[in-house]
Coordinates of C-alpha atoms and ligand atoms in Angstrom, one line a residue:
X1 CA 24.1 17.1 -13.8
X2 CA 27.3 15.0 -15.5
X3 CA 28.7 15.7 -18.8
X4 CA 27.3 12.3 -20.2
X5 CA 24.0 12.9 -18.9
X6 CA 23.1 15.4 -20.5
X7 CA 22.7 13.3 -23.6
X8 CA 19.3 11.6 -21.9
X9 CA 16.2 12.9 -22.9
X10 CA 14.7 16.2 -21.3
X11 CA 12.0 15.0 -21.0
X12 CA 12.0 12.5 -17.2
X13 CA 11.4 8.7 -17.5
X14 CA 10.5 6.7 -14.4
X15 CA 10.5 3.5 -13.4
X16 CA 9.2 0.7 -10.1
X17 CA 10.5 -1.9 -10.5
X18 CA 9.6 -4.4 -8.0
X19 CA 11.3 -8.4 -7.7
X20 CA 7.3 -10.5 -7.5
X21 CA 8.7 -12.0 -4.8
X22 CA 5.7 -12.3 -2.6
X23 CA 2.9 -10.4 -1.5
X24 CA 3.6 -6.8 -2.8
X25 CA 5.8 -4.7 0.1
X26 CA 4.4 -1.6 1.0
X27 CA 7.6 -0.2 0.0
X28 CA 6.4 -0.8 -3.9
X29 CA 4.0 1.1 -3.9
X30 CA 5.4 4.3 -1.9
X31 CA 8.1 4.4 -4.0
X32 CA 6.0 4.2 -6.6
X33 CA 3.6 7.7 -5.4
X34 CA 7.3 9.2 -5.2
X35 CA 8.6 8.2 -8.5
X36 CA 5.0 9.1 -10.5
X37 CA 4.5 11.3 -8.3
X38 CA 7.8 13.2 -10.0
X39 CA 7.1 11.9 -13.7
X40 CA 3.3 14.2 -13.6
X41 CA 5.1 17.0 -11.8
X42 CA 7.7 17.3 -14.4
X43 CA 5.2 16.3 -17.3
X44 CA 7.8 12.9 -18.0
X45 CA 6.8 8.8 -17.7
X46 CA 5.8 6.0 -15.5
X47 CA 7.6 2.7 -16.6
X48 CA 6.7 -0.3 -14.4
X49 CA 9.7 -3.2 -14.7
X50 CA 9.3 -6.4 -12.9
X51 CA 12.6 -7.6 -12.2
X52 CA 12.5 -10.7 -12.0
X53 CA 15.7 -12.7 -12.1
X54 CA 16.3 -14.2 -8.8
X55 CA 14.5 -17.4 -9.8
X56 CA 14.9 -19.0 -6.8
X57 CA 12.8 -16.3 -5.2
X58 CA 9.9 -15.4 -8.2
X59 CA 6.6 -16.1 -7.0
X60 CA 3.8 -17.5 -10.2
X61 CA 1.3 -15.3 -8.8
X62 CA 2.9 -11.5 -7.6
X63 CA 3.6 -9.7 -10.7
X64 CA -0.6 -9.8 -11.0
X65 CA -0.9 -8.7 -7.5
X66 CA 1.5 -5.9 -7.6
X67 CA -0.6 -5.1 -10.6
X68 CA -3.7 -4.7 -8.4
X69 CA -2.1 -3.1 -5.8
X70 CA -0.6 0.1 -7.9
X71 CA -4.0 0.3 -9.8
X72 CA -6.3 -0.4 -6.3
X73 CA -3.9 2.9 -4.8
X74 CA -4.2 4.8 -8.4
X75 CA -0.4 4.7 -9.3
X76 CA -1.0 3.7 -12.6
X77 CA 2.0 3.2 -15.3
X78 CA 2.7 4.7 -18.3
X79 CA 4.3 1.6 -20.5
X80 CA 5.3 -2.1 -18.4
X81 CA 4.3 -6.3 -19.0
X82 CA 0.5 -5.2 -19.4
X83 CA -0.1 -2.0 -21.6
X84 CA 3.0 -2.6 -23.6
X85 CA 4.9 0.6 -24.6
X86 CA 8.2 1.8 -27.1
X87 CA 10.9 -0.8 -24.8
X88 CA 8.6 -4.1 -24.1
X89 CA 9.4 -6.6 -22.9
X90 CA 9.0 -4.9 -20.0
X91 CA 9.7 -8.3 -18.0
X92 CA 13.3 -8.7 -17.4
X93 CA 12.4 -12.7 -17.9
X94 CA 11.8 -12.0 -21.6
X95 CA 14.5 -9.7 -22.0
X96 CA 17.7 -12.2 -21.4
X97 CA 18.5 -11.8 -24.8
X98 CA 19.3 -8.3 -24.5
X99 CA 21.9 -8.3 -21.4
X100 CA 24.3 -10.8 -23.9
X101 CA 26.1 -8.7 -25.2
X102 CA 26.6 -5.7 -22.8
X103 CA 28.2 -9.3 -21.3
X104 CA 30.0 -10.0 -24.2
X105 CA 31.8 -6.4 -24.4
X106 CA 32.6 -6.6 -20.5
X107 CA 34.8 -9.8 -20.3
X108 CA 35.7 -9.0 -24.3
X109 CA 37.3 -5.4 -22.7
X110 CA 38.5 -7.1 -19.2
X111 CA 36.2 -5.3 -17.2
X112 CA 34.4 -9.3 -16.2
X113 CA 35.2 -11.8 -16.2
X114 CA 34.5 -16.2 -15.7
X115 CA 34.2 -18.0 -11.9
X116 CA 34.3 -21.4 -12.2
X117 CA 34.1 -21.5 -8.2
X118 CA 31.5 -23.8 -6.4
X119 CA 28.8 -22.3 -3.5
X120 CA 30.7 -24.4 -1.6
X121 CA 34.3 -23.1 -1.6
X122 CA 32.4 -20.1 -2.0
X123 CA 31.4 -20.7 1.9
X124 CA 35.1 -22.0 2.5
X125 CA 36.4 -18.9 1.6
X126 CA 34.3 -16.2 3.4
X127 CA 34.2 -18.6 6.9
X128 CA 38.3 -18.0 6.7
X129 CA 37.8 -14.6 6.0
X130 CA 36.0 -14.9 9.4
X131 CA 37.5 -16.3 11.5
X132 CA 41.3 -14.9 10.5
X133 CA 39.3 -12.1 10.8
X134 CA 41.3 -10.5 8.2
X135 CA 40.5 -7.2 6.7
X136 CA 40.0 -9.2 3.3
X137 CA 36.7 -9.8 2.6
X138 CA 34.7 -11.0 -1.1
X139 CA 36.3 -12.9 -3.2
X140 CA 39.7 -13.5 -3.4
X141 CA 39.6 -13.5 -8.1
X142 CA 40.6 -17.3 -7.9
X143 CA 40.2 -17.4 -10.4
X144 CA 41.2 -14.1 -12.8
X145 CA 42.8 -14.6 -15.7
X146 CA 42.7 -18.2 -15.8
X147 CA 41.8 -19.8 -18.3
X148 CA 38.7 -23.1 -18.3
X149 CA 41.2 -25.6 -17.8
X150 CA 43.7 -23.6 -16.2
X151 CA 41.4 -23.3 -13.5
X152 CA 39.5 -26.9 -13.9
X153 CA 43.0 -27.9 -12.6
X154 CA 42.2 -26.8 -8.8
X155 CA 39.6 -27.3 -5.8
X156 CA 35.9 -26.3 -6.0
X157 CA 36.0 -25.7 -9.7
X158 CA 32.1 -25.7 -11.1
X159 CA 31.3 -26.2 -15.1
X160 CA 28.6 -23.8 -15.2
X161 CA 30.9 -20.6 -15.1
X162 CA 29.0 -16.6 -13.2
X163 CA 30.8 -13.7 -14.6
X164 CA 32.0 -10.9 -12.3
X165 CA 32.8 -7.4 -13.1
X166 CA 36.7 -7.1 -12.0
X167 CA 36.8 -3.6 -9.8
X168 CA 39.2 -1.5 -10.0
X169 CA 40.8 0.0 -7.3
X170 CA 39.5 3.5 -8.6
X171 CA 35.6 2.5 -9.2
X172 CA 33.6 5.7 -7.9
X173 CA 32.7 5.7 -5.0
X174 CA 31.3 8.6 -4.5
X175 CA 27.7 10.3 -5.5
X176 CA 24.9 13.1 -6.2
X177 CA 22.0 12.4 -4.5
X178 CA 18.7 14.3 -5.6
X179 CA 17.7 13.6 -2.0
X180 CA 21.3 13.1 0.0
X181 CA 23.5 15.5 -2.2
X182 CA 26.8 14.3 -2.2
X183 CA 26.8 10.5 -1.0
X184 CA 29.4 8.1 -0.9
X185 CA 28.6 3.7 -0.3
X186 CA 32.0 1.2 1.2
X187 CA 33.7 -0.1 -2.3
X188 CA 32.0 -3.4 -3.9
X189 CA 33.0 -6.8 -4.1
X190 CA 34.0 -7.8 -7.7
X191 CA 30.0 -8.8 -8.1
X192 CA 28.5 -11.3 -9.7
X193 CA 26.9 -10.2 -12.6
X194 CA 25.8 -13.1 -14.9
X195 CA 24.5 -16.2 -13.0
X196 CA 25.3 -19.8 -14.1
X197 CA 21.0 -20.6 -14.3
X198 CA 21.6 -17.4 -18.1
X199 CA 20.0 -14.8 -15.8
X200 CA 21.6 -11.8 -15.2
X201 CA 21.7 -9.9 -11.5
X202 CA 19.9 -7.1 -10.9
X203 CA 23.1 -5.2 -10.7
X204 CA 23.8 -5.8 -14.8
X205 CA 19.7 -5.5 -15.7
X206 CA 19.3 -2.9 -14.0
X207 CA 21.8 -1.0 -15.6
X208 CA 21.0 -2.6 -18.7
X209 CA 17.1 -2.2 -19.1
X210 CA 17.4 1.5 -16.7
X211 CA 19.3 2.5 -20.3
X212 CA 17.6 0.7 -23.2
X213 CA 13.6 2.0 -21.6
X214 CA 15.9 5.8 -21.7
X215 CA 15.5 6.1 -17.3
X216 CA 16.3 9.4 -16.4
X217 CA 16.2 8.9 -12.6
X218 CA 16.8 6.2 -10.8
X219 CA 14.9 6.7 -7.8
X220 CA 15.0 3.7 -5.5
X221 CA 14.9 2.7 -2.0
X222 CA 18.3 3.8 0.1
X223 CA 19.3 0.1 0.3
X224 CA 20.8 0.5 -2.8
X225 CA 22.9 3.4 -2.4
X226 CA 26.0 0.9 -1.9
X227 CA 25.0 -0.7 -4.8
X228 CA 25.6 2.8 -6.8
X229 CA 29.5 3.0 -6.9
X230 CA 28.3 -1.1 -9.0
X231 CA 25.9 0.8 -11.4
X232 CA 28.3 3.2 -12.2
X233 CA 30.6 1.6 -13.1
X234 CA 28.9 -0.5 -15.6
X235 CA 27.6 3.0 -17.0
X236 CA 31.4 3.8 -17.3
X237 CA 32.5 0.7 -18.6
X238 CA 29.8 0.4 -21.3
X239 CA 30.0 3.9 -22.1
X240 CA 26.1 5.0 -21.6
X241 CA 24.9 7.9 -20.0
X242 CA 24.1 8.4 -15.8
X243 CA 20.8 8.4 -14.6
X244 CA 20.4 10.8 -11.6
X245 CA 19.3 9.3 -8.9
X246 CA 17.7 9.7 -5.7
X247 CA 17.3 6.9 -2.9
X248 CA 14.7 7.7 -0.4
X249 CA 14.1 6.2 2.7
X250 CA 13.5 3.2 4.4
X251 CA 10.2 2.8 6.1
X252 CA 10.7 1.6 9.8
X253 CA 8.8 0.3 12.4
X254 CA 8.3 2.6 15.4
X255 CA 10.9 1.0 17.2
X256 CA 13.1 2.0 14.6
X257 CA 13.4 -1.7 12.8
X258 CA 12.9 -2.0 9.1
X259 CA 9.5 -3.0 7.7
X260 CA 9.4 -6.7 6.6
X261 CA 6.6 -8.8 5.9
X262 CA 7.9 -11.2 8.3
X263 CA 7.6 -9.6 11.0
X264 CA 5.1 -6.9 10.3
X265 CA 1.5 -7.4 8.8
X266 CA 1.5 -4.0 7.7
X267 CA 4.3 -4.4 5.0
X268 CA 2.3 -6.0 2.5
X269 CA 0.1 -3.7 0.5
X270 CA -2.9 -6.1 0.3
X271 CA -3.6 -6.3 4.4
X272 CA -4.1 -2.4 3.5
X273 CA -6.9 -3.9 1.3
X274 CA -8.1 -6.6 3.6
X275 CA -8.4 -4.0 6.3
X276 CA -10.3 -1.4 4.8
X277 CA -8.4 1.1 4.2
X278 CA -9.2 3.8 1.2
X279 CA -6.4 3.8 -1.2
X280 CA -6.3 8.0 -1.4
X281 CA -5.6 7.5 2.8
X282 CA -2.8 5.0 2.3
X283 CA -1.2 7.7 -0.9
X284 CA -1.6 10.1 1.5
X285 CA 0.4 8.5 4.2
X286 CA 2.7 7.3 2.2
X287 CA 3.4 10.3 0.8
X288 CA 3.9 12.5 4.9
X289 CA 6.2 9.4 5.4
X290 CA 9.0 11.1 3.7
X291 CA 8.3 14.7 2.8
X292 CA 5.8 18.0 5.5
X293 CA 2.6 18.6 4.9
X294 CA 1.6 20.9 1.6
X295 CA 2.6 24.8 2.3
X296 CA -0.2 27.8 1.4
X297 CA -0.1 30.5 0.9
X298 CA -3.4 32.4 1.6
X299 CA -4.8 35.7 2.6
X300 CA -4.1 35.4 6.2
X301 CA -0.3 34.1 5.4
X302 CA 1.3 30.6 4.6
X303 CA -1.0 27.3 5.8
X304 CA 0.4 23.9 6.1
X305 CA -2.3 20.9 5.4
X306 CA -1.2 17.3 6.1
X307 CA -4.4 16.2 3.7
X308 CA -3.4 16.5 0.2
X309 CA -4.7 14.4 -3.0
X310 CA -1.7 12.6 -5.2
X311 CA -2.9 15.6 -7.5
X312 CA -1.7 18.0 -5.4
X313 CA 1.3 16.1 -3.9
X314 CA 2.4 15.7 -7.7
X315 CA 1.7 19.5 -8.1
X316 CA 4.5 20.7 -5.4
X317 CA 6.8 18.0 -6.0
X318 CA 10.1 18.7 -5.2
X319 CA 13.1 16.8 -4.5
X320 CA 13.7 19.1 -1.9
X321 CA 11.2 18.6 0.4
X322 CA 11.7 15.0 0.9
X323 CA 13.4 13.6 4.4
X324 CA 16.5 11.3 3.7
X325 CA 16.0 10.2 7.7
X326 CA 13.2 6.8 7.6
X327 CA 10.5 7.3 9.0
X328 CA 8.2 6.2 11.2
X329 CA 5.9 3.4 10.4
X330 CA 2.7 4.9 12.3
X331 CA -0.3 3.3 11.7
X332 CA -2.1 5.4 14.4
X333 CA -2.5 8.6 11.9
X334 CA -3.2 6.1 9.1
X335 CA -6.1 5.0 11.2
X336 CA -6.7 8.7 11.2
X337 CA -6.3 10.2 7.9
X338 CA -8.5 7.3 6.9
X339 CA -11.9 8.0 9.1
X340 CA -10.8 11.7 7.4
X341 CA -10.9 10.4 4.6
X342 CA -14.4 8.1 5.1
X343 CA -16.4 11.5 6.3
X344 CA -15.2 12.7 2.7
X345 CA -16.5 10.9 0.0
X346 CA -19.8 11.2 -0.9
X347 CA -22.5 8.8 1.2
X348 CA -23.0 6.8 -2.5
X349 CA -19.5 5.7 -3.3
X350 CA -18.8 5.0 0.1
X351 CA -21.3 3.0 0.2
X352 CA -20.8 2.2 -3.1
X353 CA -16.6 1.0 -1.5
X354 CA -18.0 -0.6 1.2
X355 CA -20.8 -3.1 -0.5
X356 CA -17.3 -5.9 -1.0
X357 CA -17.0 -5.8 2.5
X358 CA -20.6 -6.3 3.5
X359 CA -21.4 -8.8 1.0
X360 CA -17.3 -10.9 2.0
X361 CA -19.1 -10.8 5.6
X362 CA -22.4 -12.2 4.5
X363 CA -24.6 -8.8 5.5
X364 CA -25.7 -8.7 1.2
X365 CA -26.0 -10.7 -1.7
X366 CA -23.6 -10.2 -4.1
X367 CA -26.0 -8.8 -6.5
X368 CA -27.7 -6.9 -4.0
X369 CA -31.3 -5.6 -5.2
X370 CA -32.8 -1.5 -5.6
X371 CA -34.3 -2.0 -2.2
X372 CA -30.9 -3.5 -0.8
X373 CA -29.0 -0.5 -2.2
X374 CA -31.4 2.2 -1.4
X375 CA -31.4 0.7 2.3
X376 CA -27.2 0.5 2.5
X377 CA -26.8 4.4 1.4
X378 CA -29.6 5.2 4.2
X379 CA -27.8 3.4 6.6
X380 CA -24.3 4.6 5.1
X381 CA -25.5 8.6 5.7
X382 CA -26.2 6.8 9.6
X383 CA -22.4 5.3 10.1
X384 CA -20.2 7.9 8.3
X385 CA -19.5 9.9 10.4
X386 CA -18.0 7.7 12.9
X387 CA -16.4 4.8 10.7
X388 CA -13.1 4.8 10.9
X389 CA -12.3 1.2 8.0
X390 CA -14.7 -0.6 6.0
X391 CA -14.1 -3.7 7.8
X392 CA -16.5 -1.8 10.6
X393 CA -18.9 -1.8 8.8
X394 CA -20.7 -4.9 8.3
X395 CA -21.9 -5.3 11.9
X396 CA -23.0 -1.9 12.2
X397 CA -25.3 -2.9 8.6
X398 CA -26.0 -6.6 9.3
X399 CA -29.3 -5.8 11.9
X400 CA -30.7 -3.4 8.8
X401 CA -30.4 -6.8 6.6
X402 CA -31.4 -9.3 8.6
X403 CA -35.5 -10.3 9.1
X404 CA -36.5 -9.8 12.5
X405 CA -37.2 -12.7 14.2
X406 CA -33.4 -13.3 13.4
X407 CA -32.1 -10.5 15.1
X408 CA -29.3 -11.8 17.0
X409 CA -29.0 -9.7 20.8
X410 CA -25.7 -9.8 22.5
X411 CA -25.7 -11.3 25.5
X412 CA -23.9 -8.0 26.6
X413 CA -26.4 -5.6 25.4
X414 CA -29.3 -8.1 27.2
X415 CA -27.2 -8.0 30.4
X416 CA -27.5 -4.3 30.8
X417 CA -30.7 -4.1 30.1
X418 CA -32.7 -3.0 33.7
X419 CA -35.3 -3.9 35.5
X420 CA -37.3 -1.7 34.2
X421 CA -37.2 -3.3 30.4
X422 CA -40.5 -5.1 29.9
X423 CA -41.8 -1.3 31.5
X424 CA -40.1 0.2 29.5
X425 CA -40.5 -1.7 26.0
X426 CA -44.2 -0.8 26.5
X427 CA -45.1 2.0 27.5
X428 CA -42.9 2.4 24.1
X429 CA -44.7 -0.1 21.6
X430 CA -48.4 1.9 22.8
X431 CA -47.4 5.0 22.0
X432 CA -45.6 4.5 18.5
X433 CA -48.5 2.5 17.6
X434 CA -50.3 5.7 17.3
X435 CA -48.5 6.9 14.6
X436 CA -49.3 5.7 11.6
X437 CA -46.8 4.0 8.9
X438 CA -45.2 6.9 6.2
X439 CA -47.2 7.2 3.1
X440 CA -44.8 5.6 0.5
X441 CA -42.2 8.9 0.1
X442 CA -44.8 11.5 1.3
X443 CA -44.0 13.3 4.8
X444 CA -47.4 14.0 5.9
X445 CA -45.7 17.7 7.8
X446 CA -48.7 17.0 10.5
X447 CA -45.9 15.6 12.9
X448 CA -47.9 11.8 12.9
X449 CA -45.7 10.2 9.9
X450 CA -43.0 7.4 10.1
X451 CA -39.9 9.8 10.5
X452 CA -37.6 9.3 12.9
X453 CA -38.3 13.7 14.1
X454 CA -42.2 11.8 15.1
X455 CA -40.9 8.8 16.4
X456 CA -38.6 10.4 18.7
X457 CA -41.1 13.4 19.9
X458 CA -43.5 10.0 20.2
X459 CA -40.8 8.2 22.4
X460 CA -39.9 11.7 25.0
X461 CA -43.3 11.8 25.4
X462 CA -44.0 8.7 26.3
X463 CA -40.7 7.3 28.2
X464 CA -38.8 10.8 28.8
X465 CA -42.1 13.4 30.3
X466 CA -44.5 9.8 31.7
X467 CA -42.7 7.8 32.8
X468 CA -40.2 10.8 34.0
X469 CA -36.7 8.2 32.7
X470 CA -34.0 10.1 32.0
X471 CA -33.0 9.3 27.9
X472 CA -29.8 7.0 28.0
X473 CA -32.2 5.0 29.7
X474 CA -35.2 5.5 28.8
X475 CA -33.6 4.0 25.2
X476 CA -31.1 1.2 25.6
X477 CA -34.2 -1.2 25.8
X478 CA -34.7 0.3 22.8
X479 CA -31.8 0.2 20.5
X480 CA -31.1 -3.3 22.1
X481 CA -34.6 -3.7 20.8
X482 CA -34.0 -2.7 17.6
X483 CA -30.0 -3.0 16.8
X484 CA -29.1 -6.7 18.6
X485 CA -26.4 -4.4 20.4
X486 CA -26.3 -1.8 23.6
X487 CA -24.0 0.5 20.8
X488 CA -25.9 1.3 18.1
X489 CA -25.8 4.2 14.7
X490 CA -28.2 6.4 15.8
X491 CA -31.9 5.1 17.1
X492 CA -34.5 7.1 16.0
X493 CA -33.3 7.3 12.3
X494 CA -32.7 3.6 12.3
X495 CA -36.6 2.6 13.5
X496 CA -37.3 5.0 10.2
X497 CA -34.8 2.9 7.6
X498 CA -36.4 -0.1 9.5
X499 CA -40.6 1.0 9.2
X500 CA -43.1 0.4 10.9
X501 CA -44.0 -2.7 11.0
X502 CA -40.0 -4.5 11.4
X503 CA -39.8 -1.5 14.4
X504 CA -42.7 -2.3 15.8
X505 CA -41.3 -6.7 15.6
X506 CA -38.6 -6.0 17.5
X507 CA -40.0 -4.1 19.5
X508 CA -42.4 -6.8 20.8
X509 CA -39.8 -9.5 20.3
X510 CA -37.5 -8.0 22.9
X511 CA -40.5 -7.4 25.1
X512 CA -41.7 -11.1 24.8
X513 CA -38.7 -12.9 25.0
X514 CA -37.9 -11.6 29.0
Ligands
LIG601 N1 14.1 -4.8 -7.8 C1 14.6 -3.8 -7.1 C2 13.7 -4.0 -5.7 O1 12.5 -5.0 -6.4 C3 14.4 -2.5 -7.8 C4 15.6 -2.1 -7.3 C5 16.0 -0.3 -8.2 O2 14.9 0.2 -8.0 O3 16.3 0.4 -8.8 O4 14.6 -3.2 -4.8

């Protein structure tokens, strides 16, 4: 810890500072997760700040999406634009008055200067630097030391200036990173810190706000390492205590390229919602991208555990365990975790999570009846063991909610019916007609009610024992009649859920269509 940073509050304050430039990036969740885990580990606070100073890339609906997706993941903030807090406002566009005095001070102290160069002049300067292969890059300081009048005499002048940092030769290029240890960054350029539109750039706003909001630890993506010297200079010039820095490794595709929203749908946080991932599975997955399995001491020595909750992650959190090497974003691993979390849910809970997807798919009405909800729970229990994504439930659940005469038989399932299908269905119908209905919820216990054990026993006797069919062939036509498909949730349980009347109606309908 540097001498100046000891001025900071002893209770850690962390923040995530997304820019509302479109669908929230998965990196925003990843960054929030690590910030929040450390904040919780230390009993500190977590702030959400909206960095909307880039007006060209600003998108109005993006902020709501950031709130909604982070809430969905359970990564809640203690202070932010929507919940308020002692350092409000938490939106940079509402803090413009805050930045002014800092800019004035930097100008007055000679650490910053006005620049009137037009975009065309800057483009031309860059092109010339490139063409001459000169080792000099960055702004050529044409405006440095000039008054507005002096500069106006020269070509490439614009009336509204920007403000640039005057980077000294001895800019601090080395800093201590919580994840990477001693970290070196390249020398910076005379960075613009205040734009012609009256907005600060990220570099000024981030330093001012992190200071004003009492942020003690700046945890952000590794792409900001090269900006850190500029931020350190601003802290130094303004006489502000420095926070600690932790630069998280960037998420990468399997081909090692950076995850971008243009190329990879999984870079968008909303994609995970749409695809039927559970938030707890995604949180666990994001943690594992840069963090090893949790190690616990058990009676038989230490055990490693890849599956852990946010609370467990926060409880074990330690910066020294974060892996600085770019993690590969392997969705196969997420699919595996998702299935695992789906199986661990209470049936009632899983049914509740499936509901919006089923409504969306038109399987259930937006306000289902109690009877429909009861049936949904029964069906959910049947499909739970093999479900991998919430989106995959609709096709499996639909047959339990369509009228018998509206059940669609897959052409594919019909095509694989064997010649003896009619004989099999006749035998099944005859046998099941003799099996009485359930007496309400009363299980008769004499093997004679419409319960799945009895249905199975009767069908086995009729088809396997009497007709001599192999079970696999015996039950295929029944499965198709009941579900319309070749593959379905367990057959006898399905028939119990549908009830005697529907099951027989479906068997008869397929028989009649042969
Ligand atoms: N607004 C920046 C971003 O969206 C935040 C970087 C930081 O956390 O300092 O990446």
